[in-house]
Short mmCIF file of C-alpha atoms and ligand atoms in Angstrom, two decimals:
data_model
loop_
_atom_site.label_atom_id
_atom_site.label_comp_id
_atom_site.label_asym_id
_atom_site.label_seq_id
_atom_site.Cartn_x
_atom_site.Cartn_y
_atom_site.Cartn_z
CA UNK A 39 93.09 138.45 160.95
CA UNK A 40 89.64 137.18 161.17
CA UNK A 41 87.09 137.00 163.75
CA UNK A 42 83.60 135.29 163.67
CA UNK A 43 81.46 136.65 166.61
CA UNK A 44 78.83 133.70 166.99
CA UNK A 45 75.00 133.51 168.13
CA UNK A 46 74.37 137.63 168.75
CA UNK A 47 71.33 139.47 167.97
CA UNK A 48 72.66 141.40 165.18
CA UNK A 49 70.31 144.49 164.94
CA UNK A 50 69.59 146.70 161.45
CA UNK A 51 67.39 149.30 160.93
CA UNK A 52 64.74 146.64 159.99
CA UNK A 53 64.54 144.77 162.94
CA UNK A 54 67.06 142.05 164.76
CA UNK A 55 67.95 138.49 164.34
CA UNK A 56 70.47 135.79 165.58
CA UNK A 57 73.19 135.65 162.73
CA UNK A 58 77.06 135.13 162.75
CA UNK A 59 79.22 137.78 161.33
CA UNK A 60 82.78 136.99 160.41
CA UNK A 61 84.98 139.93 160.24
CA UNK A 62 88.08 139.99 157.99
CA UNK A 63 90.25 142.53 158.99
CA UNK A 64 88.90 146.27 159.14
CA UNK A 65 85.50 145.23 157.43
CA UNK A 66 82.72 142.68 157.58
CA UNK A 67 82.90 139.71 155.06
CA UNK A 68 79.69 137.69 155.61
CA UNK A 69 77.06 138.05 157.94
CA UNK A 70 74.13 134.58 158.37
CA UNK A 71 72.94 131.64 159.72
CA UNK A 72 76.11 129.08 161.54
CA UNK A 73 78.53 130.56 159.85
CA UNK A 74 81.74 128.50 160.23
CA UNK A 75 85.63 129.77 159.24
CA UNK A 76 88.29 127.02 160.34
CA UNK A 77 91.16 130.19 160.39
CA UNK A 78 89.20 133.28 162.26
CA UNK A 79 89.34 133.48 165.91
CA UNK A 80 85.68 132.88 167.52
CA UNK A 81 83.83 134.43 169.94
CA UNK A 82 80.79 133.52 171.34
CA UNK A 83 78.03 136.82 171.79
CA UNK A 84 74.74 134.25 172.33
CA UNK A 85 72.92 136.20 174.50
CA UNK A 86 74.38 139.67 173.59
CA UNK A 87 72.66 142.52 171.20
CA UNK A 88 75.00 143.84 167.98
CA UNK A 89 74.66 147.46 166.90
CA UNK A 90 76.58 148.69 163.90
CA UNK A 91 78.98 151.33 165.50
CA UNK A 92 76.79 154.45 166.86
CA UNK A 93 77.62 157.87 164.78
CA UNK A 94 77.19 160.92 166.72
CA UNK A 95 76.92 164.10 163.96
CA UNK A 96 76.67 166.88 166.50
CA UNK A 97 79.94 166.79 168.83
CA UNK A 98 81.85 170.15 169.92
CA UNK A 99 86.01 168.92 170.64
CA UNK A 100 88.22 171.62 171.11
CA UNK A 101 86.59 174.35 170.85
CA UNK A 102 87.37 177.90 171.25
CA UNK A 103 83.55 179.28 173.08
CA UNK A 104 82.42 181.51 175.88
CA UNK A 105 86.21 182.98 176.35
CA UNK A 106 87.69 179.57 177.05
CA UNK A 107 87.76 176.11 175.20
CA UNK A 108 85.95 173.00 175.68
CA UNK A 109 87.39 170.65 178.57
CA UNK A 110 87.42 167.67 175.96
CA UNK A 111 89.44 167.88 172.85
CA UNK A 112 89.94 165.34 169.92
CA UNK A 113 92.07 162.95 172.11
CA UNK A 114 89.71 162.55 175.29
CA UNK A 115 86.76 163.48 173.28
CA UNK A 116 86.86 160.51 171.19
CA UNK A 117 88.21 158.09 173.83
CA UNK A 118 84.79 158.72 175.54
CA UNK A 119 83.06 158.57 172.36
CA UNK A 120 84.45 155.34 171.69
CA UNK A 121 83.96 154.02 175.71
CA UNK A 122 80.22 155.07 174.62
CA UNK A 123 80.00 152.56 171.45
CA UNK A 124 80.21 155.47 169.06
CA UNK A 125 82.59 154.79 166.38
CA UNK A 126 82.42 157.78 164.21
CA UNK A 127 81.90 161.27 165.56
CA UNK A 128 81.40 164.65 162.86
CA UNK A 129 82.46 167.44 164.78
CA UNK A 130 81.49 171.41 163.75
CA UNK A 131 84.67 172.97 162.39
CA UNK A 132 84.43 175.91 163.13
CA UNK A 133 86.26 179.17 160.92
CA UNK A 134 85.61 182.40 162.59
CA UNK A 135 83.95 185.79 160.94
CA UNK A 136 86.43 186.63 158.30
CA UNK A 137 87.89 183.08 158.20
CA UNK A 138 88.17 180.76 154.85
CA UNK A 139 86.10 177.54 155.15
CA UNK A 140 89.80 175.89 153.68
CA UNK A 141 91.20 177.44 157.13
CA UNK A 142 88.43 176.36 159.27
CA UNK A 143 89.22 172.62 157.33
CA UNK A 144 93.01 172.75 158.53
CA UNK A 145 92.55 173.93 161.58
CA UNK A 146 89.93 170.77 162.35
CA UNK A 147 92.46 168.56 160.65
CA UNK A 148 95.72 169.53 162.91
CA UNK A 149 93.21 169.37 166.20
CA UNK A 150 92.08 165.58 165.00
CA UNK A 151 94.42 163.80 162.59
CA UNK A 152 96.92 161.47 164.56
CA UNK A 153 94.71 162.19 168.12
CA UNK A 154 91.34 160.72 167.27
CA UNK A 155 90.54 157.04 169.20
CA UNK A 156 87.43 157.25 166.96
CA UNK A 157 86.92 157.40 163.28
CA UNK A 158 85.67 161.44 162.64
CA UNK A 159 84.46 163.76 159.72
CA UNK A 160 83.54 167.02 160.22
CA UNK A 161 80.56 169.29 159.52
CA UNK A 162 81.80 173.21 158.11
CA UNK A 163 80.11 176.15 159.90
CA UNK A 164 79.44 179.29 157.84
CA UNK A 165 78.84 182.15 159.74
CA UNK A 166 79.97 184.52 156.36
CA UNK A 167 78.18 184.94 153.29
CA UNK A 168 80.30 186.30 150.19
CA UNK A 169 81.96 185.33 146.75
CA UNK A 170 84.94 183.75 148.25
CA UNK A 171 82.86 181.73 150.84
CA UNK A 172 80.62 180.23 147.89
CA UNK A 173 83.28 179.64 145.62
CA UNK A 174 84.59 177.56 148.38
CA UNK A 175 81.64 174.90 148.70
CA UNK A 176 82.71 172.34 146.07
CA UNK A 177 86.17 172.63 147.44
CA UNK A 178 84.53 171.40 150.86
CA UNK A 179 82.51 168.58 148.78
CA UNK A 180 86.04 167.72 147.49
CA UNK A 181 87.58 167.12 150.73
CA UNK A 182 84.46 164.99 152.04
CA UNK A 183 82.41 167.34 153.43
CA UNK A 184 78.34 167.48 152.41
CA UNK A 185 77.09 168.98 155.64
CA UNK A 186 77.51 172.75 156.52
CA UNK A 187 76.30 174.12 160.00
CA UNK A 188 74.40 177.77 160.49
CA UNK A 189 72.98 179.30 163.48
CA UNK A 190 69.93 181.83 163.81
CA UNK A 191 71.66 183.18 167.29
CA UNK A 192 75.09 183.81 169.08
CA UNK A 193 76.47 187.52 167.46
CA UNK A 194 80.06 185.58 166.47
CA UNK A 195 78.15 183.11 164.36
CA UNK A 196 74.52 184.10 163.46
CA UNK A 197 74.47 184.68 159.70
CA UNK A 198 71.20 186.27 159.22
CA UNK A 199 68.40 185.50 157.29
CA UNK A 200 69.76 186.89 153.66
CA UNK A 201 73.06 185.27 154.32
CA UNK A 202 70.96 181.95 154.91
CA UNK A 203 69.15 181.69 152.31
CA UNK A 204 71.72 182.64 149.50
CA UNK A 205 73.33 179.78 151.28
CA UNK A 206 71.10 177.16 151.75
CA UNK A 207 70.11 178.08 147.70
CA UNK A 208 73.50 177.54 147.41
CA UNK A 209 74.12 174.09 148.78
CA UNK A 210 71.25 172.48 147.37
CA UNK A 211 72.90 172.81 143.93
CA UNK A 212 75.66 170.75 145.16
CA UNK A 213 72.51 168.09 147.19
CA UNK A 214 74.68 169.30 149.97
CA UNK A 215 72.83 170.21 153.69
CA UNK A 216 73.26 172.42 156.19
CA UNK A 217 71.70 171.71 160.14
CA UNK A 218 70.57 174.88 161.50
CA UNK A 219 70.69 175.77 165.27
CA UNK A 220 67.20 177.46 165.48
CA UNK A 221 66.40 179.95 168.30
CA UNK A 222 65.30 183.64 167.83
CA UNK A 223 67.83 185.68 168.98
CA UNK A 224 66.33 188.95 169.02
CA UNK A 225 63.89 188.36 171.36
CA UNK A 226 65.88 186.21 173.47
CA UNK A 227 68.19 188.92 174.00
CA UNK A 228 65.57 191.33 175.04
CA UNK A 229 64.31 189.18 177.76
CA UNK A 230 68.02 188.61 179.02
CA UNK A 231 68.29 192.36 179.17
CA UNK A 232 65.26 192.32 180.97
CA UNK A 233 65.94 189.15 183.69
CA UNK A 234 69.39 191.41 184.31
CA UNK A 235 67.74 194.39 185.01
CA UNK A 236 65.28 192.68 187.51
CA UNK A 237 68.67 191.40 189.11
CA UNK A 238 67.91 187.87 188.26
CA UNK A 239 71.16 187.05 187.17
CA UNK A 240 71.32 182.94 188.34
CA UNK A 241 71.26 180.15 186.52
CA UNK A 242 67.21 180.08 187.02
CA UNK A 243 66.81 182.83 184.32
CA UNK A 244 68.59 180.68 181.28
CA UNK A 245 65.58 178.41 180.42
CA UNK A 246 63.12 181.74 181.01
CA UNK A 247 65.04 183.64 178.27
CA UNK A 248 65.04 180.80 175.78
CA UNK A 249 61.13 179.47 176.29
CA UNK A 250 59.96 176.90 173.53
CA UNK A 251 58.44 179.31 171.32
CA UNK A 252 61.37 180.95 170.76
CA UNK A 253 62.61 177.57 169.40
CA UNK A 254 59.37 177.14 167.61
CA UNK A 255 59.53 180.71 166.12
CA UNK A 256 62.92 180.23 164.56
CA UNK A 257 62.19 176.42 163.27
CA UNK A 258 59.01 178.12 161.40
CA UNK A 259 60.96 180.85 159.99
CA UNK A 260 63.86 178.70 158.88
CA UNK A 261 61.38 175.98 157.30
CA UNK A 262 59.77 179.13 155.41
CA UNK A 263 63.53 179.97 153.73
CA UNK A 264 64.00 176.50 153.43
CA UNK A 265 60.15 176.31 151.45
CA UNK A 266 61.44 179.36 149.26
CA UNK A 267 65.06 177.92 148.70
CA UNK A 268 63.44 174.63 147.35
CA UNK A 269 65.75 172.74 149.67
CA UNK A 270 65.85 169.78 152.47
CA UNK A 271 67.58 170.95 155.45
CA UNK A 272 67.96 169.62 159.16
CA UNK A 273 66.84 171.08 162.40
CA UNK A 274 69.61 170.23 164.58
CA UNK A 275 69.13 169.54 169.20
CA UNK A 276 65.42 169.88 168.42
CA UNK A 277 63.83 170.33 172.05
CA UNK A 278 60.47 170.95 172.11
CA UNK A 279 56.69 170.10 171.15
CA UNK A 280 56.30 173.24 169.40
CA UNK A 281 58.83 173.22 167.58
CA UNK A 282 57.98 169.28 166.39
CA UNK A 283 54.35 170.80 165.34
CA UNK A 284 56.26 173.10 163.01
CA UNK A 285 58.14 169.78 161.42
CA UNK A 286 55.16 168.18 161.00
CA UNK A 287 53.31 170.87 159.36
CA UNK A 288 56.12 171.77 157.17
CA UNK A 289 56.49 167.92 155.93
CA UNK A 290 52.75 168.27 155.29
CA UNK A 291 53.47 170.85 152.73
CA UNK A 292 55.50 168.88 151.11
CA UNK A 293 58.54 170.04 152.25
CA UNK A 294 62.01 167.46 153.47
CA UNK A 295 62.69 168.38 157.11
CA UNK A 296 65.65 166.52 158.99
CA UNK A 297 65.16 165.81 163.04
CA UNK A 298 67.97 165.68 165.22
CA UNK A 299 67.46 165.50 169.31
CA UNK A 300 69.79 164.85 172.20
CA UNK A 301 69.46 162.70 175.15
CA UNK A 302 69.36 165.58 177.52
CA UNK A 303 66.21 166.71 176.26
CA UNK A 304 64.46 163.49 176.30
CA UNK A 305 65.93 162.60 180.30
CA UNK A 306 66.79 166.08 181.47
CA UNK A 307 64.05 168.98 182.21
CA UNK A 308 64.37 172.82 183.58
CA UNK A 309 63.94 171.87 187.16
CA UNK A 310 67.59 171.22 186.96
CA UNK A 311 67.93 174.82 186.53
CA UNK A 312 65.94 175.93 189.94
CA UNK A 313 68.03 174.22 191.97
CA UNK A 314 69.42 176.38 195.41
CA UNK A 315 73.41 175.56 194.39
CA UNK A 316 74.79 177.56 191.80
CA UNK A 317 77.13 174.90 190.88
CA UNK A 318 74.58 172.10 190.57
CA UNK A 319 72.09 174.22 188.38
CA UNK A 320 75.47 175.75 186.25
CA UNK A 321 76.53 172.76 184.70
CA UNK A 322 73.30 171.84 182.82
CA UNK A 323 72.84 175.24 181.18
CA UNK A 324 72.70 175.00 177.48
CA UNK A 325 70.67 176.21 174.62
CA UNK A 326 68.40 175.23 173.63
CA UNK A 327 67.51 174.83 177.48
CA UNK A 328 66.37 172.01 179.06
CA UNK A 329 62.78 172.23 179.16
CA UNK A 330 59.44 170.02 180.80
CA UNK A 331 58.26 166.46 180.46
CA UNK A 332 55.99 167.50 178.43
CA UNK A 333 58.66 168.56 175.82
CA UNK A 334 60.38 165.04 176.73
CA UNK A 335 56.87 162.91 176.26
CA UNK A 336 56.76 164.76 172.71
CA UNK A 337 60.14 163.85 171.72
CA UNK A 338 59.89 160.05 172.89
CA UNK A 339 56.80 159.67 171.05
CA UNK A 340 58.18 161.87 168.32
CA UNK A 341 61.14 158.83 167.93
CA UNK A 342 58.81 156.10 168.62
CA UNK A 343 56.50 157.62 165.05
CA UNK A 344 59.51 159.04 163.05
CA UNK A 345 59.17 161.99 163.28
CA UNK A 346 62.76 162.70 164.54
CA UNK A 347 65.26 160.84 162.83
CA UNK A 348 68.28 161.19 164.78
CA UNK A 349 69.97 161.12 168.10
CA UNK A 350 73.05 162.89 168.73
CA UNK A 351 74.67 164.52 171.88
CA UNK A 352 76.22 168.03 170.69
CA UNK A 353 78.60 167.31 173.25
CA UNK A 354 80.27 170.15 174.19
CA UNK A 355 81.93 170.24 178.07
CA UNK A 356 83.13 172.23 180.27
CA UNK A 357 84.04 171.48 183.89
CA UNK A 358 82.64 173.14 187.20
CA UNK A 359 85.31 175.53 187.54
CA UNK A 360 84.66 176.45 183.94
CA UNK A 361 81.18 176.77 184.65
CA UNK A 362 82.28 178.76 187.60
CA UNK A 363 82.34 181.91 184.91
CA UNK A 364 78.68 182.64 185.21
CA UNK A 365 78.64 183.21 188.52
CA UNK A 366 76.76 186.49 188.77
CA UNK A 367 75.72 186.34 185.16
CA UNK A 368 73.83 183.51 184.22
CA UNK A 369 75.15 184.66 180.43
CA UNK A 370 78.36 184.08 180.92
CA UNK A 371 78.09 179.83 182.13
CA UNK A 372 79.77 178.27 179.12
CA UNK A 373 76.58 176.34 177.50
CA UNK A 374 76.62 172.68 176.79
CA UNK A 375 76.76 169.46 177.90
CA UNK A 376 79.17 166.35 177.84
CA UNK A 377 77.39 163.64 176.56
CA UNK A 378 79.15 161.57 173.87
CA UNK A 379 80.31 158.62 176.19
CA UNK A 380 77.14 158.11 177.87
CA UNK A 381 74.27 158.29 175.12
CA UNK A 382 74.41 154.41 173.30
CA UNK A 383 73.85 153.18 176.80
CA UNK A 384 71.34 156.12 177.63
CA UNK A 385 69.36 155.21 174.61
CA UNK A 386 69.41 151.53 175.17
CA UNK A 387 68.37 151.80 178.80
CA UNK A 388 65.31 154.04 178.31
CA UNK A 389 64.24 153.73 175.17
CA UNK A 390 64.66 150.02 173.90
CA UNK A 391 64.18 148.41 177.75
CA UNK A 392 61.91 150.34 178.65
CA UNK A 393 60.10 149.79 175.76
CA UNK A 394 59.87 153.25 174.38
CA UNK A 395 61.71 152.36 170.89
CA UNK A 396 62.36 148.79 169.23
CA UNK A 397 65.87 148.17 168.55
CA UNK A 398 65.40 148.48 165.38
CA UNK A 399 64.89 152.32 165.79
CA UNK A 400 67.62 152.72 167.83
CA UNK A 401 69.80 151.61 165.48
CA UNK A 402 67.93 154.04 162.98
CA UNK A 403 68.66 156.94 165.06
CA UNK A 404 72.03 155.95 166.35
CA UNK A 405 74.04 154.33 163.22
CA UNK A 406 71.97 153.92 160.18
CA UNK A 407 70.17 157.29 159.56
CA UNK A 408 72.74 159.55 160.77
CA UNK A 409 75.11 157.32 158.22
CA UNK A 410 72.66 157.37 155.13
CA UNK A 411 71.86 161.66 156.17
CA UNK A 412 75.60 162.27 156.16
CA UNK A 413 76.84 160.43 153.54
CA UNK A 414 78.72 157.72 155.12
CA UNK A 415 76.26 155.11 154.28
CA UNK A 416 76.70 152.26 153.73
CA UNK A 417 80.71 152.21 154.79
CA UNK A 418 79.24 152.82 158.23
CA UNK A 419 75.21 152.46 160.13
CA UNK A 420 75.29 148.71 159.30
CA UNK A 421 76.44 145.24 159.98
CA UNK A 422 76.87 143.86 156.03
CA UNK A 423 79.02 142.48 154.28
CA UNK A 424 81.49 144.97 152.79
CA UNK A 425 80.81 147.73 155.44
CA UNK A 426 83.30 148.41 158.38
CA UNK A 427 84.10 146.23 160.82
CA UNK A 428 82.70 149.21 163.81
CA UNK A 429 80.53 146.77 166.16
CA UNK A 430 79.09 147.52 169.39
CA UNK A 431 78.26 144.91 171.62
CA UNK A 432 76.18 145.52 174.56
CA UNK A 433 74.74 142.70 177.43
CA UNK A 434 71.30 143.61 178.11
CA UNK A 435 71.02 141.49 181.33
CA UNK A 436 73.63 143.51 183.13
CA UNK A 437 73.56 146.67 184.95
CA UNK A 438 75.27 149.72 184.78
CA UNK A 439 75.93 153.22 187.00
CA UNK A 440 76.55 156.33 185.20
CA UNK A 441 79.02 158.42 187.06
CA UNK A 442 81.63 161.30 186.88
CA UNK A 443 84.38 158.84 188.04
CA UNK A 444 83.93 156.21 185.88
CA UNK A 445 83.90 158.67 182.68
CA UNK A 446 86.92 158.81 180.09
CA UNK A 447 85.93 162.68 178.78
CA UNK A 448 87.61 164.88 180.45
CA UNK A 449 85.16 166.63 182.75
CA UNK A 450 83.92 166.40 186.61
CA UNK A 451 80.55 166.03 186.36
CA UNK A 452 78.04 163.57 184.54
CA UNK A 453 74.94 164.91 184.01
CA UNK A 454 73.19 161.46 184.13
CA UNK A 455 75.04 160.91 187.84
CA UNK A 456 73.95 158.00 189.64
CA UNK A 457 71.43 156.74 186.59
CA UNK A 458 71.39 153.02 186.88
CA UNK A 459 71.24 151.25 183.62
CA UNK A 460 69.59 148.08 182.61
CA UNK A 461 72.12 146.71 180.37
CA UNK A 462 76.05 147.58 179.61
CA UNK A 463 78.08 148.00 176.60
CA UNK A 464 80.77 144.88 176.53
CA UNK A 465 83.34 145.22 173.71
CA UNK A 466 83.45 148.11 170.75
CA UNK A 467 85.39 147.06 167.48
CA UNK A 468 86.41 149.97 166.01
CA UNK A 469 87.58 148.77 161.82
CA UNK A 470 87.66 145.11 162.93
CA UNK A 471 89.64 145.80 166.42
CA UNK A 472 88.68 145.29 169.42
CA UNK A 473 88.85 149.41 171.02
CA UNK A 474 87.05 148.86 174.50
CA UNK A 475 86.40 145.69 176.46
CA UNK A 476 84.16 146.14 180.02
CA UNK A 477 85.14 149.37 179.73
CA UNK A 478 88.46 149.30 179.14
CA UNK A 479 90.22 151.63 176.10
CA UNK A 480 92.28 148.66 174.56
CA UNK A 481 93.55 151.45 171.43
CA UNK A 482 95.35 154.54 170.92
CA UNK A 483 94.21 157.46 168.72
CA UNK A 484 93.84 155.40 165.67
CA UNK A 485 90.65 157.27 164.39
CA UNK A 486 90.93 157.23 160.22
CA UNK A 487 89.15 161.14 159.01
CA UNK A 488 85.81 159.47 156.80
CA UNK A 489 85.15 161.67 153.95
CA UNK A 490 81.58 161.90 153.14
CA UNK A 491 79.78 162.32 150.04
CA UNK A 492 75.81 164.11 149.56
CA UNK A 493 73.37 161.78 151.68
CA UNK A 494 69.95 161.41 151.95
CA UNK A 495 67.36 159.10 153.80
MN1 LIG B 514 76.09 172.27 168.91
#
């Protein structure tokens, strides 16, 4: 079947234009100027902006955390992802201490395959470091997977620095990466020890025990490795100014640094956390914290120059009753926050209408860098001939409201409650089919697993 969506501005990481684009099947035939095809069905977009389908590489679906699991899974997960305009989501598998990378693999296949609305691929966590581990690596390249996942805190998955290095050495050989959640854990540890002593135990003390230079600390030390290791690597949920000043000094060394951010930190700050209601503070608590407008200035100006590449959500929700578990102990709130149906529009709203970012560089940080970093490039990030069919088509003249009941993940709260957007997202194609239309999931869980291959940008 074919479909010619006429008179859109079709937006690429270079800039936008009015252009047709005829779709023929699950891909994109021809894209130009009064494009005519007697046989495919036509729609008229005049008026209407085209994204290539949004990617979001930092997503947390059914996963086992905090002593419980995350509220969404694969199946709602992606449903909101999709609802969102994102049309490809790499989620963290995730092995556990002990566990093969091949188990941590079929364990992410059998919670996706045949329950994903959205295309997927997966990033692979190491949290080990031995023979068997390394010996796995080109196995993972084999099954489509470039992009490996370490953290500097949390005792079940910190790796420590030896074990990070030997690894990162390790999967630049293959021109494989690994994102690195950066925070120092040590220290951040001693102040919880110290806020519990004090009695402080609410959600207030989270964003005291995590303060940006903890972040900043950690992105330093990792860049260092990274320096030593002779090898790219990316800073994943980067959060603050500090931090960004490490980036750029690193980069001016010489070195290839990767940016990632989330919408919460550029809309969100800690006053969240202060707030009298246990409930109201819990649900935003997630590390890195929330932290001030002067963190979110930083960042905006820090997309508007380049300096951070891409925008994902690391969406990882839990509901209030989950949240509930940190009552008493601010340490035990599960962290994170949903965010995967809510961030195209997010990003549209106040960065590209409010004339913080071009859309252009939304569609950098959204579809086409996250694509070309990941190794799904050019199969997915852009509207071309030959590339998938995954088209997101929003109406910037409308408005929208962002709230819990008119979500499709499966949690109780939006973070972004009662946020009025300038614009709305109208249809999502997901492979050349129409998936959502005004908000409506028109598909069931036919999400196709993308294997990846090394990227770069
Ligand atoms: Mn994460």
């Amino acid at each position: 079947m074919k479909l010619l969506l006429k008179g859109g501005t079709v937006v690429s990481g270079q800039g936008a234009e009015i252009l047709d684009l005829l779709v023929d099947g699950e891909t994109i035939a021809q894209v130009g100027k009064d494009l005519t095809c007697p046989d495919a069905k036509t729609v008229d977009v005049t008026g209407k902006v085209l994204f290539p389908g949004f990617i979001d590489a930092h997503t947390h679906f059914d996963l086992d955390v905090c002593n419980t699991t995350t509220a969404d899974d694969f199946a709602t997960g992606t449903r909101a992802a999709l609802r969102g305009g994102t049309t490809l989501v790499i989620d963290f598998a995730c092995p556990n201490k002990g566990e093969t990378l091949a188990y941590g693999l079929k364990l992410w296949h059998e919670k996706a395959d045949g329950k994903s609305s959205c295309d997927y691929g997966f990033h692979m966590t190491i949290d080990d470091w031995n023979e068997n581990i390394r010996a796995e690596i080109p196995d993972m390249l084999a099954a489509g997977i470039p992009s490996f996942k370490m953290y500097m805190t949390y005792p079940a998955m910190m790796i420590g620095d030896r074990d990070l290095f030997l690894a990162l050495e390790e999967l630049g050989k293959y021109g494989a990466i690994a994102g690195v959640h950066c925070e120092n854990a040590g220290v951040i540890d001693a102040l919880i020890a110290q806020k519990k002593a004090a009695g402080e135990t609410g959600p207030a003390s989270h964003p005291v025990t995590r303060p940006n230079a903890l972040e900043a600390e950690a992105v330093a030390s990792l860049l260092r490795m990274a320096q030593v290791a002779n090898v790219p690597v990316v800073i994943v949920h980067l959060s603050t100014k500090e931090a960004l000043a490490e980036v750029r000094a690193a980069r001016e060394r010489g070195q290839t640094v990767y940016v990632e951010t989330c919408p919460h930190y550029l809309l969100l700050d800690e006053s969240r956390y202060f707030q009298e209601d246990y409930s109201a503070s819990a649900r935003y608590v997630c590390a890195p914290p929330l932290r001030t407008e002067a963190d979110q200035h930083a960042l905006w100006a820090a997309l508007a120059d380049g300096t951070v590449q891409t925008i994902s959500t690391d969406h990882c929700s839990f509901t209030l009753t989950q949240k509930d578990a940190g009552k008493g102990d601010f340490t035990k709130i599960p962290g994170g926050l949903p965010g995967v149906e809510s961030r195209g529009i997010l990003i549209w709203s106040e960065g590209v209408a409010k004339g913080r970012i071009s859309e252009a560089q939304m569609c950098r940080l959204l579809s086409e860098n996250p694509a070309k970093l990941y190794g799904a490039y050019p199969r997915k990030g852009v509207l071309a001939a030959g590339s998938d069919a995954d088209i997101v088509v929003i109406d910037p003249t409308k408005t929208g409201l962002l709230t819990a009941a008119d979500q499709a993940a499966n949690v109780d709260y939006c973070p972004y409650e009662g946020l009025e957007t300038q614009g709305v997202i109208e249809q999502v194609y997901l492979r050349g089919k129409l998936a959502v239309d005004q908000g409506t999931i028109l598909t069931g869980p036919e999400g196709t697993y993308i294997p990846r291959t090394p990227g770069t940008l």
